[in-house]
Amino acid sequence: MAKTFAAITGVQGYVPDYILTNKELETMVDTNDEWIRSRTGVEERRILKEPGKATSDMGVEAVKGLLEKTGTTLDEVDMLICATVTPDFPFPDTANVICDKLGIKNAFCYDINAACSGFLFALTTAAKFVESGSHKKVVVVGADMMSSIIDYEDRSTCIIFGDGCGAVLLEPTEEAVGIQDSMLRSDGMGRHYLHQKAGGSLHPATQETVAAKEHYVFQNGRPVFKAAVSGMSDVVTQVMERNALTAENMAWLVPHQANIRIIEAVSRMADFPMEKVMVNIQKYGNTTAGTLPLCLWDYEDKLKKGDNIILTAFGGGFTWGAVYLKWAY
Ligand code: UT7
């Protein structure tokens, strides 16, 4: 029997309208446009400002567009996974809320929390359901409203993050396209460098946790930077080697958009030219689980069937990984 592959058959993104520029950040914290551009590559980021709107609403917009564009009906979707660290609620899952708001009734759905690697973890998980033959139309969403957990008085984090979302449809195919390989990693020691301290069972919300700003992202940037470069370049190199991929026969490297200097270092260490590296950090900043599908969405018209692509990410946990796929359309 021919092997079944899980192929991405459509991608759609959504970013909120409000643009938070470096200039505006200069009025909020002690920073400047030159520092932000040169140290991170971010020029602007999107912020979801509408009262009453949350991560699920970005997911709804992306999934609605995805289903329209791929000619998929609500009833055909049999699974939906949402990667996020900014769910609408601690429970129920944001995936459930997205399905309810859209009227998707035949899907089982859940969230995955792997921070900036969330989309890769969700994509790999979803691919297993498709490859096994049990599920035919699986939606994978990467969505984060980072503005809900960012301290806009902390210049080391507020300049980096933004809100955004992307979604892909995975379908089975017997052609040798789609997800070919993946390598995912986790190391819980990384939690000391990047976390949200309070709001979980260890430190439930109290007046003290709020006053101490413990519901915001904490990041010790330098060790995270180093681990991101070595983690992503390591898995990218290994996935390239074991699939006989080279800078010549690969079309694109799609890295998590956390810092342009991290992206450039990974490209250098993997011996991969920057011309074939997807970059949109200047427009959206770091949207956590949203970065990879937003890159695919922005570059969709440049992609060709059969293109060899590696997606890679690194984030809170630590979590990291690389997925090798052949573009399917
Ligand atoms: O996506 C999840 C994973 N996250 C990441 O991959 C992020 C990894 N880390 C980073 O991208 C970088 O570490 C940051 C962008 C967060 C910080 O850049 P850095 O080059 O590591 O700066 P730093 O924290 O070492 O600070 C260098 C200097 C410090 O001043 P002094 O001590 O040298 O006088 C900071 O106080 O830059 C100062 N600084 C700023 N100056 C202007 C820090 N933030 C700012 C700012 N504007 N926004």
Tab-separated table of C-alpha atoms and ligand atoms in Angstrom:
chain	number	residue	atom	x	y	z
A	1	MET	CA	0.000	0.000	0.000
A	2	ALA	CA	1.267	3.478	-0.892
A	3	LYS	CA	2.396	5.643	2.001
A	4	THR	CA	0.040	8.457	2.981
A	5	PHE	CA	1.602	11.872	3.482
A	6	ALA	CA	0.065	14.848	5.286
A	7	ALA	CA	0.200	17.833	2.941
A	8	ILE	CA	-0.448	21.489	3.634
A	9	THR	CA	-3.127	22.363	1.071
A	10	GLY	CA	-3.737	25.960	2.133
A	11	VAL	CA	-2.480	28.684	4.430
A	12	GLN	CA	-4.113	31.833	5.726
A	13	GLY	CA	-3.032	34.501	8.161
A	14	TYR	CA	-4.661	37.215	10.176
A	15	VAL	CA	-3.116	40.204	11.924
A	16	PRO	CA	-5.010	42.968	13.736
A	17	ASP	CA	-5.216	46.401	12.083
A	18	TYR	CA	-3.514	48.451	14.793
A	19	ILE	CA	0.173	49.063	14.066
A	20	LEU	CA	2.411	49.736	17.059
A	21	THR	CA	5.501	51.422	15.640
A	22	ASN	CA	8.949	51.788	17.163
A	23	LYS	CA	8.248	55.529	17.278
A	24	GLU	CA	5.196	54.973	19.453
A	25	LEU	CA	7.209	52.666	21.727
A	26	GLU	CA	9.697	55.509	22.169
A	27	THR	CA	6.902	57.416	23.928
A	28	MET	CA	6.146	54.459	26.214
A	29	VAL	CA	9.557	53.195	27.385
A	30	ASP	CA	13.191	54.325	27.314
A	31	THR	CA	14.091	52.974	23.888
A	32	ASN	CA	14.674	54.146	20.340
A	33	ASP	CA	13.943	53.048	16.801
A	34	GLU	CA	17.620	52.530	15.962
A	35	TRP	CA	18.213	50.181	18.926
A	36	ILE	CA	15.103	48.138	18.187
A	37	ARG	CA	15.865	47.783	14.462
A	38	SER	CA	19.528	46.941	14.870
A	39	ARG	CA	19.173	44.631	17.909
A	40	THR	CA	15.967	42.827	16.853
A	41	GLY	CA	14.971	43.675	13.251
A	42	VAL	CA	11.460	44.686	14.326
A	43	GLU	CA	10.037	47.860	12.760
A	44	GLU	CA	6.402	47.487	13.763
A	45	ARG	CA	4.023	44.956	15.286
A	46	ARG	CA	0.238	44.486	15.299
A	47	ILE	CA	-1.875	44.823	18.435
A	48	LEU	CA	-5.421	43.550	18.958
A	49	LYS	CA	-7.033	46.563	20.590
A	50	GLU	CA	-10.733	45.936	20.094
A	51	PRO	CA	-12.442	45.452	23.454
A	52	GLY	CA	-13.883	41.979	23.897
A	53	LYS	CA	-11.588	40.416	21.274
A	54	ALA	CA	-9.076	37.702	22.079
A	55	THR	CA	-6.852	35.017	20.572
A	56	SER	CA	-9.825	32.970	19.355
A	57	ASP	CA	-11.076	35.924	17.277
A	58	MET	CA	-7.816	36.022	15.333
A	59	GLY	CA	-8.102	32.236	14.927
A	60	VAL	CA	-11.654	32.608	13.621
A	61	GLU	CA	-10.552	35.101	10.960
A	62	ALA	CA	-7.638	32.943	9.801
A	63	VAL	CA	-9.617	29.685	9.735
A	64	LYS	CA	-12.611	31.308	8.003
A	65	GLY	CA	-10.317	32.566	5.231
A	66	LEU	CA	-8.519	29.224	5.044
A	67	LEU	CA	-11.732	27.226	4.597
A	68	GLU	CA	-13.040	29.658	1.964
A	69	LYS	CA	-9.813	29.593	0.010
A	70	THR	CA	-9.504	25.784	0.058
A	71	GLY	CA	-13.204	25.183	-0.631
A	72	THR	CA	-13.612	23.286	2.621
A	73	THR	CA	-16.982	23.181	4.392
A	74	LEU	CA	-17.331	23.547	8.148
A	75	ASP	CA	-18.694	19.995	8.388
A	76	GLU	CA	-15.670	18.509	6.623
A	77	VAL	CA	-13.163	19.669	9.262
A	78	ASP	CA	-12.576	16.625	11.481
A	79	MET	CA	-9.852	17.988	13.759
A	80	LEU	CA	-8.523	21.401	14.800
A	81	ILE	CA	-5.433	22.032	16.914
A	82	CYS	CA	-4.593	25.490	18.192
A	83	ALA	CA	-1.058	26.280	19.366
A	84	THR	CA	-1.086	29.191	21.793
A	85	VAL	CA	0.300	30.491	25.089
A	86	THR	CA	-2.367	33.163	25.272
A	87	PRO	CA	-5.608	31.157	25.321
A	88	ASP	CA	-8.880	33.046	25.800
A	89	PHE	CA	-9.293	31.146	29.110
A	90	PRO	CA	-7.183	28.697	31.159
A	91	PHE	CA	-9.958	26.334	30.064
A	92	PRO	CA	-11.784	25.500	27.846
A	93	ASP	CA	-9.292	25.368	25.012
A	94	THR	CA	-9.144	28.170	22.472
A	95	ALA	CA	-9.520	25.499	19.759
A	96	ASN	CA	-12.984	24.749	21.188
A	97	VAL	CA	-13.907	28.426	21.174
A	98	ILE	CA	-12.737	28.849	17.564
A	99	CYS	CA	-14.817	25.857	16.442
A	100	ASP	CA	-17.868	27.105	18.315
A	101	LYS	CA	-17.629	30.636	16.916
A	102	LEU	CA	-17.266	29.273	13.366
A	103	GLY	CA	-19.860	26.501	13.665
A	104	ILE	CA	-17.419	23.592	13.214
A	105	LYS	CA	-19.344	20.684	14.750
A	106	ASN	CA	-17.668	17.480	13.547
A	107	ALA	CA	-14.151	18.136	14.774
A	108	PHE	CA	-12.363	17.158	17.943
A	109	CYS	CA	-10.072	19.931	18.970
A	110	TYR	CA	-7.561	20.962	21.569
A	111	ASP	CA	-4.742	23.389	22.320
A	112	ILE	CA	-1.017	22.750	22.412
A	113	ASN	CA	1.221	24.911	24.556
A	114	ALA	CA	4.787	24.785	23.325
A	115	ALA	CA	5.286	28.562	23.204
A	116	CYS	CA	7.132	29.699	20.071
A	117	SER	CA	7.509	26.076	18.908
A	118	GLY	CA	3.763	25.505	19.296
A	119	PHE	CA	2.989	25.562	15.589
A	120	LEU	CA	5.653	22.930	14.846
A	121	PHE	CA	4.492	20.693	17.701
A	122	ALA	CA	0.861	21.034	16.539
A	123	LEU	CA	1.735	20.483	12.870
A	124	THR	CA	3.692	17.306	13.653
A	125	THR	CA	0.904	15.985	15.895
A	126	ALA	CA	-1.760	16.752	13.296
A	127	ALA	CA	0.305	15.081	10.556
A	128	LYS	CA	0.244	11.800	12.506
A	129	PHE	CA	-3.564	11.760	12.480
A	130	VAL	CA	-3.605	12.424	8.743
A	131	GLU	CA	-0.861	9.875	7.940
A	132	SER	CA	-2.664	7.201	9.976
A	133	GLY	CA	-5.737	7.599	7.783
A	134	SER	CA	-8.016	8.456	10.701
A	135	HIS	CA	-8.469	12.153	9.817
A	136	LYS	CA	-8.892	13.816	6.419
A	137	LYS	CA	-9.152	17.568	6.956
A	138	VAL	CA	-7.180	18.867	9.882
A	139	VAL	CA	-6.726	22.539	10.660
A	140	VAL	CA	-3.611	23.661	12.539
A	141	VAL	CA	-3.709	27.157	14.026
A	142	GLY	CA	-0.834	29.120	15.551
A	143	ALA	CA	-2.263	32.141	17.366
A	144	ASP	CA	-1.052	34.472	20.064
A	145	MET	CA	-2.258	37.729	21.506
A	146	MET	CA	1.047	38.511	23.167
A	147	SER	CA	-0.145	42.013	24.083
A	148	SER	CA	-2.324	40.364	26.763
A	149	ILE	CA	0.755	39.174	28.707
A	150	ILE	CA	3.311	41.882	27.888
A	151	ASP	CA	4.360	44.587	30.326
A	152	TYR	CA	4.459	47.786	28.289
A	153	GLU	CA	6.822	49.244	30.895
A	154	ASP	CA	9.450	46.524	30.274
A	155	ARG	CA	11.576	47.667	27.346
A	156	SER	CA	13.329	44.326	27.012
A	157	THR	CA	10.140	42.481	26.043
A	158	CYS	CA	7.545	45.010	24.815
A	159	ILE	CA	9.594	45.929	21.778
A	160	ILE	CA	9.751	42.366	20.470
A	161	PHE	CA	6.288	40.853	20.676
A	162	GLY	CA	3.128	41.357	18.636
A	163	ASP	CA	-0.265	39.761	18.021
A	164	GLY	CA	-1.050	37.534	15.060
A	165	CYS	CA	-2.256	34.215	13.804
A	166	GLY	CA	-1.874	31.785	10.940
A	167	ALA	CA	-3.617	28.558	10.013
A	168	VAL	CA	-2.972	25.700	7.601
A	169	LEU	CA	-5.102	22.858	6.290
A	170	LEU	CA	-3.567	19.379	6.296
A	171	GLU	CA	-4.941	16.693	3.997
A	172	PRO	CA	-3.808	13.189	3.036
A	173	THR	CA	-2.058	12.530	-0.262
A	174	GLU	CA	-0.284	9.564	-1.816
A	175	GLU	CA	2.028	11.888	-3.751
A	176	ALA	CA	5.437	12.279	-2.099
A	177	VAL	CA	4.743	15.839	-0.920
A	178	GLY	CA	3.804	17.278	2.465
A	179	ILE	CA	5.445	16.563	5.807
A	180	GLN	CA	8.514	14.376	5.284
A	181	ASP	CA	10.365	14.499	8.607
A	182	SER	CA	10.425	16.252	11.947
A	183	MET	CA	12.701	16.571	14.950
A	184	LEU	CA	11.181	18.101	18.074
A	185	ARG	CA	12.934	18.739	21.386
A	186	SER	CA	12.128	19.970	24.915
A	187	ASP	CA	14.211	20.929	27.936
A	188	GLY	CA	12.324	22.055	31.040
A	189	MET	CA	15.421	23.687	32.520
A	190	GLY	CA	14.733	26.503	30.083
A	191	ARG	CA	11.718	27.539	32.149
A	192	HIS	CA	13.976	29.610	34.388
A	193	TYR	CA	14.863	31.969	31.542
A	194	LEU	CA	11.496	32.452	29.874
A	195	HIS	CA	8.165	32.134	31.646
A	196	GLN	CA	5.014	33.715	32.983
A	197	LYS	CA	5.421	33.293	36.707
A	198	ALA	CA	1.881	33.543	38.060
A	199	GLY	CA	-1.596	32.497	37.035
A	200	GLY	CA	-0.957	28.740	37.125
A	201	SER	CA	-1.358	26.239	39.963
A	202	LEU	CA	2.050	27.082	41.453
A	203	HIS	CA	1.296	30.774	41.884
A	204	PRO	CA	-2.442	31.348	41.437
A	205	ALA	CA	-3.500	34.933	40.858
A	206	THR	CA	-3.534	37.104	43.988
A	207	GLN	CA	-3.395	40.840	44.537
A	208	GLU	CA	0.312	40.352	45.301
A	209	THR	CA	1.064	38.514	42.028
A	210	VAL	CA	-0.684	41.256	40.085
A	211	ALA	CA	1.155	44.015	41.966
A	212	ALA	CA	4.476	42.232	41.366
A	213	LYS	CA	3.702	42.042	37.610
A	214	GLU	CA	4.017	38.273	37.657
A	215	HIS	CA	1.341	37.749	35.016
A	216	TYR	CA	3.590	39.172	32.332
A	217	VAL	CA	6.278	37.509	30.216
A	218	PHE	CA	9.622	37.288	31.985
A	219	GLN	CA	12.641	36.787	29.736
A	220	ASN	CA	16.355	36.715	30.420
A	221	GLY	CA	17.229	37.509	26.833
A	222	ARG	CA	20.893	36.562	26.472
A	223	PRO	CA	20.741	32.876	27.506
A	224	VAL	CA	17.559	32.482	25.450
A	225	PHE	CA	19.305	34.036	22.460
A	226	LYS	CA	22.244	31.618	22.734
A	227	ALA	CA	20.050	28.556	23.237
A	228	ALA	CA	17.842	29.600	20.304
A	229	VAL	CA	20.800	29.842	17.926
A	230	SER	CA	22.377	26.542	18.968
A	231	GLY	CA	19.031	24.685	19.274
A	232	MET	CA	17.671	25.698	15.868
A	233	SER	CA	20.936	25.333	13.969
A	234	ASP	CA	21.455	21.888	15.507
A	235	VAL	CA	18.056	20.475	14.481
A	236	VAL	CA	18.115	22.153	11.071
A	237	THR	CA	21.559	20.687	10.323
A	238	GLN	CA	20.491	17.220	11.469
A	239	VAL	CA	17.254	17.274	9.468
A	240	MET	CA	19.146	18.479	6.393
A	241	GLU	CA	21.779	15.760	6.758
A	242	ARG	CA	19.420	12.865	7.264
A	243	ASN	CA	17.298	13.912	4.275
A	244	ALA	CA	20.242	14.688	1.957
A	245	LEU	CA	19.201	18.326	1.832
A	246	THR	CA	21.661	21.061	0.902
A	247	ALA	CA	21.556	24.814	0.431
A	248	GLU	CA	21.210	24.049	-3.305
A	249	ASN	CA	18.322	21.574	-3.271
A	250	MET	CA	16.370	23.382	-0.558
A	251	ALA	CA	14.023	26.195	-1.553
A	252	TRP	CA	13.362	27.873	1.800
A	253	LEU	CA	14.264	27.926	5.459
A	254	VAL	CA	11.377	29.256	7.555
A	255	PRO	CA	12.668	30.275	10.989
A	256	HIS	CA	10.741	31.482	14.010
A	257	GLN	CA	10.770	35.284	13.933
A	258	ALA	CA	12.185	36.230	17.350
A	259	ASN	CA	15.199	38.326	16.430
A	260	ILE	CA	16.831	39.008	13.043
A	261	ARG	CA	20.248	38.393	14.627
A	262	ILE	CA	19.125	34.902	15.700
A	263	ILE	CA	17.795	34.223	12.189
A	264	GLU	CA	21.066	35.379	10.587
A	265	ALA	CA	23.153	33.304	13.013
A	266	VAL	CA	21.100	30.156	12.299
A	267	SER	CA	21.427	30.726	8.561
A	268	ARG	CA	25.212	31.111	8.989
A	269	MET	CA	25.602	28.039	11.181
A	270	ALA	CA	23.446	25.884	8.915
A	271	ASP	CA	25.434	27.212	5.939
A	272	PHE	CA	22.239	28.383	4.312
A	273	PRO	CA	21.984	31.650	2.289
A	274	MET	CA	19.814	34.448	3.711
A	275	GLU	CA	18.207	34.959	0.247
A	276	LYS	CA	16.328	31.691	0.839
A	277	VAL	CA	15.321	32.482	4.417
A	278	MET	CA	11.797	33.778	5.020
A	279	VAL	CA	11.791	36.978	7.083
A	280	ASN	CA	8.822	39.129	8.060
A	281	ILE	CA	9.867	40.090	11.601
A	282	GLN	CA	10.041	43.730	10.518
A	283	LYS	CA	6.236	43.799	10.047
A	284	TYR	CA	4.878	41.684	12.885
A	285	GLY	CA	7.624	41.183	15.500
A	286	ASN	CA	7.461	37.947	17.442
A	287	THR	CA	3.913	36.580	17.376
A	288	THR	CA	4.984	33.373	19.212
A	289	ALA	CA	2.921	30.490	17.722
A	290	GLY	CA	1.893	32.728	14.827
A	291	THR	CA	5.284	33.378	13.232
A	292	LEU	CA	5.709	30.288	11.024
A	293	PRO	CA	2.246	30.176	9.408
A	294	LEU	CA	2.402	33.978	8.962
A	295	CYS	CA	5.679	33.528	7.051
A	296	LEU	CA	4.153	30.821	4.828
A	297	TRP	CA	1.155	33.101	4.224
A	298	ASP	CA	3.320	36.090	3.278
A	299	TYR	CA	5.519	34.009	0.949
A	300	GLU	CA	2.750	31.752	-0.425
A	301	ASP	CA	2.888	33.185	-3.956
A	302	LYS	CA	6.627	32.435	-4.179
A	303	LEU	CA	6.200	28.754	-3.298
A	304	LYS	CA	6.120	26.007	-5.918
A	305	LYS	CA	4.960	22.414	-5.764
A	306	GLY	CA	7.822	20.153	-4.695
A	307	ASP	CA	9.826	22.942	-2.979
A	308	ASN	CA	11.925	21.561	-0.122
A	309	ILE	CA	11.214	23.649	2.968
A	310	ILE	CA	12.393	23.417	6.557
A	311	LEU	CA	10.463	25.156	9.306
A	312	THR	CA	12.313	25.724	12.576
A	313	ALA	CA	11.453	27.314	15.916
A	314	PHE	CA	12.714	27.828	19.442
A	315	GLY	CA	10.805	29.059	22.450
A	316	GLY	CA	9.670	28.889	26.048
A	317	GLY	CA	10.056	25.556	27.766
A	318	PHE	CA	12.593	25.389	26.252
A	319	THR	CA	11.023	23.810	23.203
A	320	TRP	CA	12.497	23.654	19.722
A	321	GLY	CA	12.449	21.703	16.517
A	322	ALA	CA	12.519	21.478	12.754
A	323	VAL	CA	10.005	20.100	10.266
A	324	TYR	CA	10.934	19.216	6.691
A	325	LEU	CA	8.137	19.369	4.138
A	326	LYS	CA	7.687	19.412	0.398
A	327	TRP	CA	5.280	22.141	-0.658
A	328	ALA	CA	2.188	20.482	-2.125
A	329	TYR	CA	0.730	23.093	-4.508
B	1	UT7	O1	10.673	33.732	20.905
B	1	UT7	C1	11.003	33.122	22.099
B	1	UT7	C2	12.452	33.072	22.311
B	1	UT7	N1	12.968	34.400	22.530
B	1	UT7	C3	14.049	34.800	21.879
B	1	UT7	O2	14.565	34.105	21.042
B	1	UT7	C4	14.633	36.146	22.266
B	1	UT7	C5	16.124	36.008	22.569
B	1	UT7	N2	16.730	37.218	23.041
B	1	UT7	C6	16.860	38.362	22.312
B	1	UT7	O3	16.357	38.459	21.216
B	1	UT7	C7	17.701	39.485	22.873
B	1	UT7	O4	18.393	39.001	24.003
B	1	UT7	C8	16.881	40.741	23.275
B	1	UT7	C9	16.326	41.424	22.030
B	1	UT7	C10	15.756	40.370	24.204
B	1	UT7	C11	17.785	41.744	23.973
B	1	UT7	O5	18.893	42.048	23.117
B	1	UT7	P1	20.389	41.938	23.665
B	1	UT7	O6	21.268	42.329	22.569
B	1	UT7	O7	20.554	40.566	24.246
B	1	UT7	O8	20.415	43.060	24.757
B	1	UT7	P2	20.753	42.923	26.302
B	1	UT7	O9	19.596	42.432	27.067
B	1	UT7	O10	22.056	42.237	26.480
B	1	UT7	O11	20.968	44.456	26.634
B	1	UT7	C12	22.021	45.237	26.028
B	1	UT7	C13	21.838	46.669	26.438
B	1	UT7	C14	21.602	46.838	27.936
B	1	UT7	O12	22.215	48.048	28.346
B	1	UT7	P3	23.628	48.022	29.084
B	1	UT7	O13	23.461	47.173	30.289
B	1	UT7	O14	24.604	47.423	28.087
B	1	UT7	O15	23.887	49.461	29.374
B	1	UT7	C15	20.118	46.999	28.025
B	1	UT7	O16	19.717	47.700	29.180
B	1	UT7	O17	20.700	47.227	25.793
B	1	UT7	C16	19.807	47.779	26.768
B	1	UT7	N3	18.448	47.587	26.289
B	1	UT7	C17	17.810	48.493	25.551
B	1	UT7	N4	18.160	49.697	25.089
B	1	UT7	C18	17.269	50.368	24.356
B	1	UT7	C19	17.635	46.512	26.486
B	1	UT7	N5	16.472	46.715	25.872
B	1	UT7	C20	16.545	47.935	25.289
B	1	UT7	C21	15.649	48.689	24.517
B	1	UT7	N6	16.043	49.883	24.061
B	1	UT7	N7	14.419	48.247	24.199
